Amino acid sequence: MRTGQDLELSHVTKRYGQTVAVRDINHVFTNGTYVCLLGPSGCGKSTTLRMIAGHETISDGSILLDGTDVSHLPPAKRGTAMMFQSYALFPHLSVRDNVAFSLRMQGQDKALRHKAANEMLELVDMIHLADRLPAQLSGGQQQRVALARALVTKPRVLLLDEPLSALDPFLRIRVRGELKRLQRELGISFIHVTHGQDEALALADECVVMNNAVIEQSGPAREVFSRPRTEFVARFMGGHNVIDLNGGRYALRADGVHFATAGLPATVRTIEYQGNHVAVTSTTGDDTEVLALIPEETFFANPKNPGDAVGLAWDEGRLHRLQA
Ligand code: ADP
């Protein structure tokens, strides 16, 4: 159900000279949803986010928040806030003053803006470092300050441009848990741009997959992963094979492939141990490559080697037809 707080893109297009960065996209971001906007480099994700934020003009169409056209409002007047990849903290301002900065621009008095900044610093668990300068913080801590700074304006939608890309892999997983918790607590929408499908699956209530300036598929993360509509989405989300059978093209989940004597004849090419699974790549008679993720114990009960002949089998339910 629409709450009226939703963010809607209606026929939004962005052209840079001859380049169409975003082509006539339509989407409703439901209020209170964690949305990941994902796709390969150059597909138009950042441009879309910047247009929502108001850091980029739109060439055509409109952006509505709460039913109101905000397309031509300046960033600070939209009800959105953006957290940048680089954090863009002011080096000469303390953590508290960084967070309070936009309130100072709005002309709020010092006591009020410090109170608001302190609340946000509590929220991101950084109040104990409020008097430090950005250079005295770790990358993860700077990121939380940037988050507090974006949230202090009480946006209805928080926009995050690759917010985890500057963090090491360990911290990335921790921080993404915190982002999700924060989104739940605040109950606002987060729109998070990433090129990583694992990040999107871990975080998103809804995944919006872009390709070549359009939205290729959107829906609950689990649906987009397990029921990709197109070959592009199946390959991009990973975990699937794309195979031709009986005149149709199908996505087949790699964890749904097993070995059976009566299966499709194939030859094992590579074997990779991945912990929980062993990834076995084999090729069929017409040279189609098929990836099978075999549970570790099953594999080692009956191990294979490159060059072995195998039969590939799957349950019908693991197969579904792709749009041409
Ligand atoms: P993504 O974020 O998915 O990597 P972008 O939105 O940054 O993709 O870019 C989409 C397309 O628009 C690309 O072809 C890119 O080269 C082009 N583009 C982005 N920004 C500009 C710009 N300021 N001027 C000209 N072309 C741009």
mmCIF file of C-alpha atoms and ligand atoms in Angstrom:
data_model
loop_
_atom_site.group_PDB
_atom_site.id
_atom_site.type_symbol
_atom_site.label_atom_id
_atom_site.label_comp_id
_atom_site.label_asym_id
_atom_site.label_seq_id
_atom_site.Cartn_x
_atom_site.Cartn_y
_atom_site.Cartn_z
ATOM 1 C CA MET A 1 0.000 0.000 0.000
ATOM 2 C CA ARG A 2 1.186 3.516 -0.773
ATOM 3 C CA THR A 3 1.809 5.582 2.322
ATOM 4 C CA GLY A 4 2.121 8.830 0.427
ATOM 5 C CA GLN A 5 5.751 9.081 1.570
ATOM 6 C CA ASP A 6 7.019 7.092 -1.363
ATOM 7 C CA LEU A 7 9.645 8.338 -3.759
ATOM 8 C CA GLU A 8 8.573 7.975 -7.342
ATOM 9 C CA LEU A 9 10.563 8.244 -10.554
ATOM 10 C CA SER A 10 8.330 8.931 -13.516
ATOM 11 C CA HIS A 11 9.800 8.676 -17.023
ATOM 12 C CA VAL A 12 13.156 9.956 -15.792
ATOM 13 C CA THR A 13 15.798 10.451 -18.465
ATOM 14 C CA LYS A 14 19.296 11.900 -18.314
ATOM 15 C CA ARG A 15 21.299 12.797 -21.383
ATOM 16 C CA TYR A 16 24.868 14.031 -21.497
ATOM 17 C CA GLY A 17 25.211 15.258 -25.073
ATOM 18 C CA GLN A 18 24.842 12.118 -27.193
ATOM 19 C CA THR A 19 25.088 9.762 -24.208
ATOM 20 C CA VAL A 20 21.860 8.602 -22.603
ATOM 21 C CA ALA A 21 22.922 7.815 -19.022
ATOM 22 C CA VAL A 22 19.377 7.005 -17.821
ATOM 23 C CA ARG A 23 16.564 6.164 -20.214
ATOM 24 C CA ASP A 24 12.931 6.732 -19.321
ATOM 25 C CA ILE A 25 12.920 4.898 -15.998
ATOM 26 C CA ASN A 26 9.848 4.439 -13.817
ATOM 27 C CA HIS A 27 9.991 3.190 -10.267
ATOM 28 C CA VAL A 28 8.291 3.614 -6.908
ATOM 29 C CA PHE A 29 10.578 3.359 -3.889
ATOM 30 C CA THR A 30 8.203 2.377 -1.119
ATOM 31 C CA ASN A 31 8.589 4.287 2.117
ATOM 32 C CA GLY A 32 10.651 2.532 4.775
ATOM 33 C CA THR A 33 12.408 0.165 2.378
ATOM 34 C CA TYR A 34 16.099 -0.691 2.084
ATOM 35 C CA VAL A 35 16.678 -0.567 -1.658
ATOM 36 C CA CYS A 36 19.893 -1.503 -3.420
ATOM 37 C CA LEU A 37 20.421 -0.064 -6.851
ATOM 38 C CA LEU A 38 22.898 -2.318 -8.560
ATOM 39 C CA GLY A 39 24.413 -3.024 -11.914
ATOM 40 C CA PRO A 40 27.726 -2.951 -13.745
ATOM 41 C CA SER A 41 29.875 0.148 -14.022
ATOM 42 C CA GLY A 42 28.421 2.792 -16.325
ATOM 43 C CA CYS A 43 24.820 1.495 -16.240
ATOM 44 C CA GLY A 44 23.459 4.740 -14.764
ATOM 45 C CA LYS A 45 23.238 4.038 -11.014
ATOM 46 C CA SER A 46 25.105 7.088 -9.758
ATOM 47 C CA THR A 47 23.379 9.364 -12.217
ATOM 48 C CA THR A 48 20.015 8.120 -10.951
ATOM 49 C CA LEU A 49 21.050 8.695 -7.341
ATOM 50 C CA ARG A 50 22.412 12.157 -8.087
ATOM 51 C CA MET A 51 19.197 13.133 -9.852
ATOM 52 C CA ILE A 52 17.160 11.995 -6.838
ATOM 53 C CA ALA A 53 19.462 14.005 -4.558
ATOM 54 C CA GLY A 54 19.245 17.074 -6.776
ATOM 55 C CA HIS A 55 22.978 17.119 -7.501
ATOM 56 C CA GLU A 56 22.203 16.504 -11.158
ATOM 57 C CA THR A 57 19.423 17.988 -13.279
ATOM 58 C CA ILE A 58 17.037 15.675 -15.090
ATOM 59 C CA SER A 59 16.619 15.914 -18.869
ATOM 60 C CA ASP A 60 13.060 14.569 -18.890
ATOM 61 C CA GLY A 61 10.425 13.187 -16.539
ATOM 62 C CA SER A 62 9.853 13.937 -12.876
ATOM 63 C CA ILE A 63 10.773 12.875 -9.359
ATOM 64 C CA LEU A 64 8.002 12.898 -6.771
ATOM 65 C CA LEU A 65 8.350 12.628 -3.021
ATOM 66 C CA ASP A 66 5.227 12.339 -0.984
ATOM 67 C CA GLY A 67 3.276 13.117 -4.167
ATOM 68 C CA THR A 68 5.057 16.430 -4.685
ATOM 69 C CA ASP A 69 7.261 17.086 -7.697
ATOM 70 C CA VAL A 70 10.708 17.810 -6.248
ATOM 71 C CA SER A 71 12.549 17.621 -9.580
ATOM 72 C CA HIS A 72 13.508 21.267 -9.577
ATOM 73 C CA LEU A 73 14.120 21.840 -5.877
ATOM 74 C CA PRO A 74 17.666 22.332 -4.565
ATOM 75 C CA PRO A 75 19.153 19.333 -2.667
ATOM 76 C CA ALA A 76 18.572 20.766 0.807
ATOM 77 C CA LYS A 77 14.864 21.322 0.137
ATOM 78 C CA ARG A 78 13.960 17.858 -1.129
ATOM 79 C CA GLY A 79 13.689 15.761 1.975
ATOM 80 C CA THR A 80 16.590 13.615 0.782
ATOM 81 C CA ALA A 81 20.173 13.464 2.031
ATOM 82 C CA MET A 82 23.191 11.914 0.412
ATOM 83 C CA MET A 83 26.149 10.112 1.903
ATOM 84 C CA PHE A 84 29.120 10.190 -0.412
ATOM 85 C CA GLN A 85 31.650 7.480 -1.043
ATOM 86 C CA SER A 86 34.532 9.719 -0.002
ATOM 87 C CA TYR A 87 32.643 10.911 3.134
ATOM 88 C CA ALA A 88 33.711 14.485 2.288
ATOM 89 C CA LEU A 89 34.193 15.529 5.922
ATOM 90 C CA PHE A 90 35.596 18.983 6.638
ATOM 91 C CA PRO A 91 39.111 18.372 7.986
ATOM 92 C CA HIS A 92 39.231 21.498 10.144
ATOM 93 C CA LEU A 93 35.910 20.877 11.917
ATOM 94 C CA SER A 94 35.367 18.582 14.879
ATOM 95 C CA VAL A 95 33.169 15.532 14.507
ATOM 96 C CA ARG A 96 30.294 17.371 16.216
ATOM 97 C CA ASP A 97 30.665 20.459 14.021
ATOM 98 C CA ASN A 98 30.816 18.306 10.897
ATOM 99 C CA VAL A 99 27.528 16.690 11.856
ATOM 100 C CA ALA A 100 25.969 20.050 12.755
ATOM 101 C CA PHE A 101 27.194 21.759 9.590
ATOM 102 C CA SER A 102 24.025 21.674 7.533
ATOM 103 C CA LEU A 103 22.023 22.972 10.510
ATOM 104 C CA ARG A 104 24.430 25.886 10.789
ATOM 105 C CA MET A 105 23.764 26.611 7.109
ATOM 106 C CA GLN A 106 20.060 26.624 7.944
ATOM 107 C CA GLY A 107 20.741 29.244 10.601
ATOM 108 C CA GLN A 108 19.926 27.130 13.661
ATOM 109 C CA ASP A 109 21.462 28.386 16.886
ATOM 110 C CA LYS A 110 24.407 26.609 18.397
ATOM 111 C CA ALA A 111 22.668 24.932 21.337
ATOM 112 C CA LEU A 112 19.990 23.424 19.113
ATOM 113 C CA ARG A 113 22.352 22.190 16.459
ATOM 114 C CA HIS A 114 24.719 20.668 18.986
ATOM 115 C CA LYS A 115 21.817 18.871 20.606
ATOM 116 C CA ALA A 116 20.724 17.467 17.244
ATOM 117 C CA ALA A 117 24.307 16.524 16.345
ATOM 118 C CA ASN A 118 24.761 14.752 19.683
ATOM 119 C CA GLU A 119 21.599 12.732 19.101
ATOM 120 C CA MET A 120 22.861 11.578 15.727
ATOM 121 C CA LEU A 121 26.290 10.772 17.149
ATOM 122 C CA GLU A 122 24.577 8.649 19.818
ATOM 123 C CA LEU A 123 22.684 6.869 17.085
ATOM 124 C CA VAL A 124 25.858 5.890 15.238
ATOM 125 C CA ASP A 125 27.736 5.219 18.488
ATOM 126 C CA MET A 126 30.261 8.029 18.004
ATOM 127 C CA ILE A 127 29.361 10.440 20.792
ATOM 128 C CA HIS A 128 32.539 9.608 22.711
ATOM 129 C CA LEU A 129 34.632 10.954 19.829
ATOM 130 C CA ALA A 130 32.597 14.106 19.176
ATOM 131 C CA ASP A 131 35.498 16.486 19.828
ATOM 132 C CA ARG A 132 37.992 14.792 17.555
ATOM 133 C CA LEU A 133 39.001 15.931 14.082
ATOM 134 C CA PRO A 134 38.313 13.623 11.093
ATOM 135 C CA ALA A 135 42.052 12.875 10.669
ATOM 136 C CA GLN A 136 42.031 11.329 14.157
ATOM 137 C CA LEU A 137 39.446 8.711 13.157
ATOM 138 C CA SER A 138 39.632 5.341 11.421
ATOM 139 C CA GLY A 139 37.903 4.828 8.060
ATOM 140 C CA GLY A 140 34.951 3.093 9.695
ATOM 141 C CA GLN A 141 34.561 5.890 12.230
ATOM 142 C CA GLN A 142 34.706 8.573 9.533
ATOM 143 C CA GLN A 143 32.000 6.707 7.728
ATOM 144 C CA ARG A 144 29.724 6.814 10.758
ATOM 145 C CA VAL A 145 30.292 10.536 11.085
ATOM 146 C CA ALA A 146 29.349 10.977 7.431
ATOM 147 C CA LEU A 147 26.229 8.962 8.096
ATOM 148 C CA ALA A 148 25.309 11.076 11.125
ATOM 149 C CA ARG A 149 25.903 14.197 9.080
ATOM 150 C CA ALA A 150 23.540 13.011 6.368
ATOM 151 C CA LEU A 151 20.871 11.982 8.880
ATOM 152 C CA VAL A 152 20.909 15.156 10.975
ATOM 153 C CA THR A 153 18.605 16.920 8.515
ATOM 154 C CA LYS A 154 15.964 14.213 9.194
ATOM 155 C CA PRO A 155 15.666 13.145 5.565
ATOM 156 C CA ARG A 156 12.790 10.987 4.417
ATOM 157 C CA VAL A 157 15.118 9.184 2.040
ATOM 158 C CA LEU A 158 18.826 8.559 2.599
ATOM 159 C CA LEU A 159 20.916 8.123 -0.537
ATOM 160 C CA LEU A 160 24.176 6.196 -0.259
ATOM 161 C CA ASP A 161 26.668 6.069 -3.111
ATOM 162 C CA GLU A 162 28.840 2.948 -2.732
ATOM 163 C CA PRO A 163 29.096 3.622 1.008
ATOM 164 C CA LEU A 164 31.155 0.532 1.825
ATOM 165 C CA SER A 165 33.685 0.610 -0.989
ATOM 166 C CA ALA A 166 36.417 2.385 1.001
ATOM 167 C CA LEU A 167 36.310 -0.150 3.851
ATOM 168 C CA ASP A 168 38.323 -3.350 4.167
ATOM 169 C CA PRO A 169 36.291 -6.549 3.638
ATOM 170 C CA PHE A 170 36.001 -7.337 7.334
ATOM 171 C CA LEU A 171 34.714 -3.917 8.294
ATOM 172 C CA ARG A 172 32.447 -3.841 5.269
ATOM 173 C CA ILE A 173 30.438 -6.757 6.602
ATOM 174 C CA ARG A 174 30.155 -5.198 10.045
ATOM 175 C CA VAL A 175 29.166 -1.784 8.746
ATOM 176 C CA ARG A 176 26.558 -3.209 6.440
ATOM 177 C CA GLY A 177 24.888 -4.816 9.448
ATOM 178 C CA GLU A 178 24.867 -1.413 11.112
ATOM 179 C CA LEU A 179 23.387 0.283 8.060
ATOM 180 C CA LYS A 180 20.556 -2.199 8.020
ATOM 181 C CA ARG A 181 19.902 -1.773 11.734
ATOM 182 C CA LEU A 182 19.876 1.997 11.364
ATOM 183 C CA GLN A 183 17.444 1.870 8.472
ATOM 184 C CA ARG A 184 15.066 -0.282 10.522
ATOM 185 C CA GLU A 185 15.320 1.987 13.547
ATOM 186 C CA LEU A 186 14.697 5.147 11.549
ATOM 187 C CA GLY A 187 11.977 3.612 9.390
ATOM 188 C CA ILE A 188 12.943 5.723 6.368
ATOM 189 C CA SER A 189 14.017 4.509 2.934
ATOM 190 C CA PHE A 190 17.671 3.950 2.184
ATOM 191 C CA ILE A 191 18.667 3.855 -1.484
ATOM 192 C CA HIS A 192 22.102 2.303 -1.657
ATOM 193 C CA VAL A 193 24.123 2.154 -4.874
ATOM 194 C CA THR A 194 26.469 -0.782 -5.224
ATOM 195 C CA HIS A 195 28.013 -2.863 -7.966
ATOM 196 C CA GLY A 196 28.271 -5.846 -5.629
ATOM 197 C CA GLN A 197 25.506 -8.414 -5.787
ATOM 198 C CA ASP A 198 26.464 -10.022 -2.479
ATOM 199 C CA GLU A 199 26.195 -6.644 -0.780
ATOM 200 C CA ALA A 200 22.787 -6.083 -2.344
ATOM 201 C CA LEU A 201 21.507 -9.516 -1.346
ATOM 202 C CA ALA A 202 22.735 -9.064 2.210
ATOM 203 C CA LEU A 203 21.110 -5.677 2.693
ATOM 204 C CA ALA A 204 18.218 -5.080 0.400
ATOM 205 C CA ASP A 205 14.514 -5.527 0.935
ATOM 206 C CA GLU A 206 14.287 -4.603 -2.707
ATOM 207 C CA CYS A 207 16.891 -4.939 -5.463
ATOM 208 C CA VAL A 208 16.718 -2.703 -8.514
ATOM 209 C CA VAL A 209 19.029 -4.041 -11.206
ATOM 210 C CA MET A 210 20.094 -1.581 -13.897
ATOM 211 C CA ASN A 211 21.742 -2.299 -17.224
ATOM 212 C CA ASN A 212 22.406 0.063 -20.133
ATOM 213 C CA ALA A 213 20.533 3.016 -18.615
ATOM 214 C CA VAL A 214 17.315 1.111 -17.848
ATOM 215 C CA ILE A 215 15.911 -0.919 -14.961
ATOM 216 C CA GLU A 216 16.238 -4.511 -16.054
ATOM 217 C CA GLN A 217 14.436 -6.051 -13.069
ATOM 218 C CA SER A 218 13.310 -5.024 -9.612
ATOM 219 C CA GLY A 219 11.736 -6.854 -6.717
ATOM 220 C CA PRO A 220 12.481 -8.491 -3.370
ATOM 221 C CA ALA A 221 16.134 -9.533 -3.185
ATOM 222 C CA ARG A 222 15.272 -13.199 -3.030
ATOM 223 C CA GLU A 223 13.018 -13.027 -6.053
ATOM 224 C CA VAL A 224 15.560 -11.181 -8.183
ATOM 225 C CA PHE A 225 18.218 -13.703 -7.236
ATOM 226 C CA SER A 226 16.213 -16.868 -7.613
ATOM 227 C CA ARG A 227 13.929 -15.818 -10.473
ATOM 228 C CA PRO A 228 16.037 -13.649 -12.786
ATOM 229 C CA ARG A 229 13.923 -12.539 -15.728
ATOM 230 C CA THR A 230 16.678 -12.053 -18.260
ATOM 231 C CA GLU A 231 20.013 -13.576 -19.118
ATOM 232 C CA PHE A 232 21.713 -10.387 -18.008
ATOM 233 C CA VAL A 233 20.193 -10.557 -14.506
ATOM 234 C CA ALA A 234 20.922 -14.291 -14.203
ATOM 235 C CA ARG A 235 24.578 -13.733 -15.052
ATOM 236 C CA PHE A 236 24.938 -10.527 -13.078
ATOM 237 C CA MET A 237 23.384 -11.848 -9.858
ATOM 238 C CA GLY A 238 25.511 -14.996 -10.174
ATOM 239 C CA GLY A 239 24.776 -18.444 -8.844
ATOM 240 C CA HIS A 240 23.042 -19.414 -12.077
ATOM 241 C CA ASN A 241 23.845 -21.179 -15.317
ATOM 242 C CA VAL A 242 22.284 -20.023 -18.549
ATOM 243 C CA ILE A 243 21.482 -22.992 -20.763
ATOM 244 C CA ASP A 244 19.553 -23.662 -23.964
ATOM 245 C CA LEU A 245 17.089 -26.545 -23.827
ATOM 246 C CA ASN A 246 14.353 -27.553 -26.252
ATOM 247 C CA GLY A 247 14.488 -24.248 -28.107
ATOM 248 C CA GLY A 248 14.274 -22.079 -24.972
ATOM 249 C CA ARG A 249 16.841 -20.307 -22.809
ATOM 250 C CA TYR A 250 16.771 -21.070 -19.098
ATOM 251 C CA ALA A 251 18.412 -20.033 -15.853
ATOM 252 C CA LEU A 252 19.465 -22.983 -13.739
ATOM 253 C CA ARG A 253 20.659 -22.494 -10.187
ATOM 254 C CA ALA A 254 24.186 -23.781 -9.700
ATOM 255 C CA ASP A 255 23.268 -25.241 -6.298
ATOM 256 C CA GLY A 256 20.469 -27.184 -7.971
ATOM 257 C CA VAL A 257 22.816 -29.158 -10.232
ATOM 258 C CA HIS A 258 23.922 -32.602 -9.081
ATOM 259 C CA PHE A 259 25.607 -35.634 -10.635
ATOM 260 C CA ALA A 260 23.552 -38.619 -11.761
ATOM 261 C CA THR A 261 24.441 -41.551 -14.003
ATOM 262 C CA ALA A 262 21.464 -40.909 -16.257
ATOM 263 C CA GLY A 263 22.080 -37.136 -16.463
ATOM 264 C CA LEU A 264 23.209 -34.931 -19.341
ATOM 265 C CA PRO A 265 26.681 -36.178 -20.359
ATOM 266 C CA ALA A 266 29.484 -33.706 -19.563
ATOM 267 C CA THR A 267 33.191 -33.553 -18.864
ATOM 268 C CA VAL A 268 34.601 -32.012 -15.678
ATOM 269 C CA ARG A 269 36.922 -29.059 -16.366
ATOM 270 C CA THR A 270 37.716 -27.329 -13.087
ATOM 271 C CA ILE A 271 37.196 -28.010 -9.397
ATOM 272 C CA GLU A 272 37.342 -25.344 -6.747
ATOM 273 C CA TYR A 273 36.959 -25.941 -3.029
ATOM 274 C CA GLN A 274 34.879 -23.135 -1.496
ATOM 275 C CA GLY A 275 34.321 -24.291 2.065
ATOM 276 C CA ASN A 276 30.644 -25.171 2.261
ATOM 277 C CA HIS A 277 30.581 -26.118 -1.390
ATOM 278 C CA VAL A 278 32.803 -27.441 -4.096
ATOM 279 C CA ALA A 279 32.383 -25.574 -7.372
ATOM 280 C CA VAL A 280 32.615 -28.004 -10.278
ATOM 281 C CA THR A 281 32.627 -26.637 -13.817
ATOM 282 C CA SER A 282 31.951 -29.062 -16.635
ATOM 283 C CA THR A 283 31.174 -28.762 -20.336
ATOM 284 C CA THR A 284 28.425 -30.587 -22.182
ATOM 285 C CA GLY A 285 28.569 -32.066 -25.692
ATOM 286 C CA ASP A 286 27.662 -28.717 -27.308
ATOM 287 C CA ASP A 287 30.338 -27.001 -25.205
ATOM 288 C CA THR A 288 27.945 -25.295 -22.778
ATOM 289 C CA GLU A 289 29.675 -24.608 -19.490
ATOM 290 C CA VAL A 290 27.665 -25.683 -16.441
ATOM 291 C CA LEU A 291 28.604 -24.792 -12.876
ATOM 292 C CA ALA A 292 27.506 -27.146 -10.119
ATOM 293 C CA LEU A 293 27.811 -26.153 -6.457
ATOM 294 C CA ILE A 294 28.016 -29.473 -4.662
ATOM 295 C CA PRO A 295 27.760 -29.586 -0.860
ATOM 296 C CA GLU A 296 31.209 -30.370 0.526
ATOM 297 C CA GLU A 297 30.290 -33.709 2.108
ATOM 298 C CA THR A 298 28.479 -34.960 -0.980
ATOM 299 C CA PHE A 299 31.449 -34.097 -3.168
ATOM 300 C CA PHE A 300 34.068 -35.729 -0.985
ATOM 301 C CA ALA A 301 31.951 -38.862 -0.603
ATOM 302 C CA ASN A 302 32.387 -39.301 -4.349
ATOM 303 C CA PRO A 303 35.107 -36.917 -5.552
ATOM 304 C CA LYS A 304 35.613 -35.944 -9.194
ATOM 305 C CA ASN A 305 38.690 -34.910 -11.125
ATOM 306 C CA PRO A 306 39.192 -32.754 -14.201
ATOM 307 C CA GLY A 307 38.632 -34.916 -17.282
ATOM 308 C CA ASP A 308 36.071 -37.211 -15.588
ATOM 309 C CA ALA A 309 32.851 -37.989 -17.430
ATOM 310 C CA VAL A 310 29.780 -37.070 -15.379
ATOM 311 C CA GLY A 311 26.020 -36.855 -15.841
ATOM 312 C CA LEU A 312 24.411 -33.511 -14.910
ATOM 313 C CA ALA A 313 20.931 -33.541 -13.411
ATOM 314 C CA TRP A 314 18.573 -31.094 -11.702
ATOM 315 C CA ASP A 315 15.058 -30.789 -10.368
ATOM 316 C CA GLU A 316 12.657 -29.094 -12.740
ATOM 317 C CA GLY A 317 11.931 -26.478 -10.078
ATOM 318 C CA ARG A 318 15.503 -25.197 -10.301
ATOM 319 C CA LEU A 319 15.054 -24.277 -13.943
ATOM 320 C CA HIS A 320 13.141 -21.347 -15.258
ATOM 321 C CA ARG A 321 12.684 -19.784 -18.603
ATOM 322 C CA LEU A 322 14.327 -16.458 -19.459
ATOM 323 C CA GLN A 323 12.826 -13.734 -21.582
ATOM 324 C CA ALA A 324 14.495 -13.518 -24.958
HETATM 325 P P1 ADP B 1 27.324 3.940 -12.776
HETATM 326 O O1 ADP B 1 27.103 4.738 -11.555
HETATM 327 O O2 ADP B 1 26.313 2.858 -12.958
HETATM 328 O O3 ADP B 1 28.720 3.422 -12.894
HETATM 329 P P2 ADP B 1 26.981 6.470 -14.119
HETATM 330 O O4 ADP B 1 25.641 6.885 -13.710
HETATM 331 O O5 ADP B 1 28.149 7.099 -13.410
HETATM 332 O O6 ADP B 1 27.100 4.894 -14.045
HETATM 333 O O7 ADP B 1 27.179 6.750 -15.665
HETATM 334 C C1 ADP B 1 26.233 6.377 -16.664
HETATM 335 C C2 ADP B 1 26.707 6.860 -18.023
HETATM 336 O O8 ADP B 1 26.697 8.279 -18.088
HETATM 337 C C3 ADP B 1 28.129 6.444 -18.372
HETATM 338 O O9 ADP B 1 28.172 6.166 -19.748
HETATM 339 C C4 ADP B 1 28.932 7.666 -18.044
HETATM 340 O O10 ADP B 1 30.101 7.719 -18.832
HETATM 341 C C5 ADP B 1 27.985 8.789 -18.380
HETATM 342 N N1 ADP B 1 28.216 9.966 -17.541
HETATM 343 C C6 ADP B 1 28.093 10.027 -16.194
HETATM 344 N N2 ADP B 1 28.340 11.269 -15.742
HETATM 345 C C7 ADP B 1 28.637 12.020 -16.837
HETATM 346 C C8 ADP B 1 28.989 13.400 -17.049
HETATM 347 N N3 ADP B 1 29.062 14.263 -16.016
HETATM 348 N N4 ADP B 1 29.219 13.797 -18.312
HETATM 349 C C9 ADP B 1 29.123 12.944 -19.355
HETATM 350 N N5 ADP B 1 28.802 11.641 -19.228
HETATM 351 C C10 ADP B 1 28.557 11.179 -17.993
#
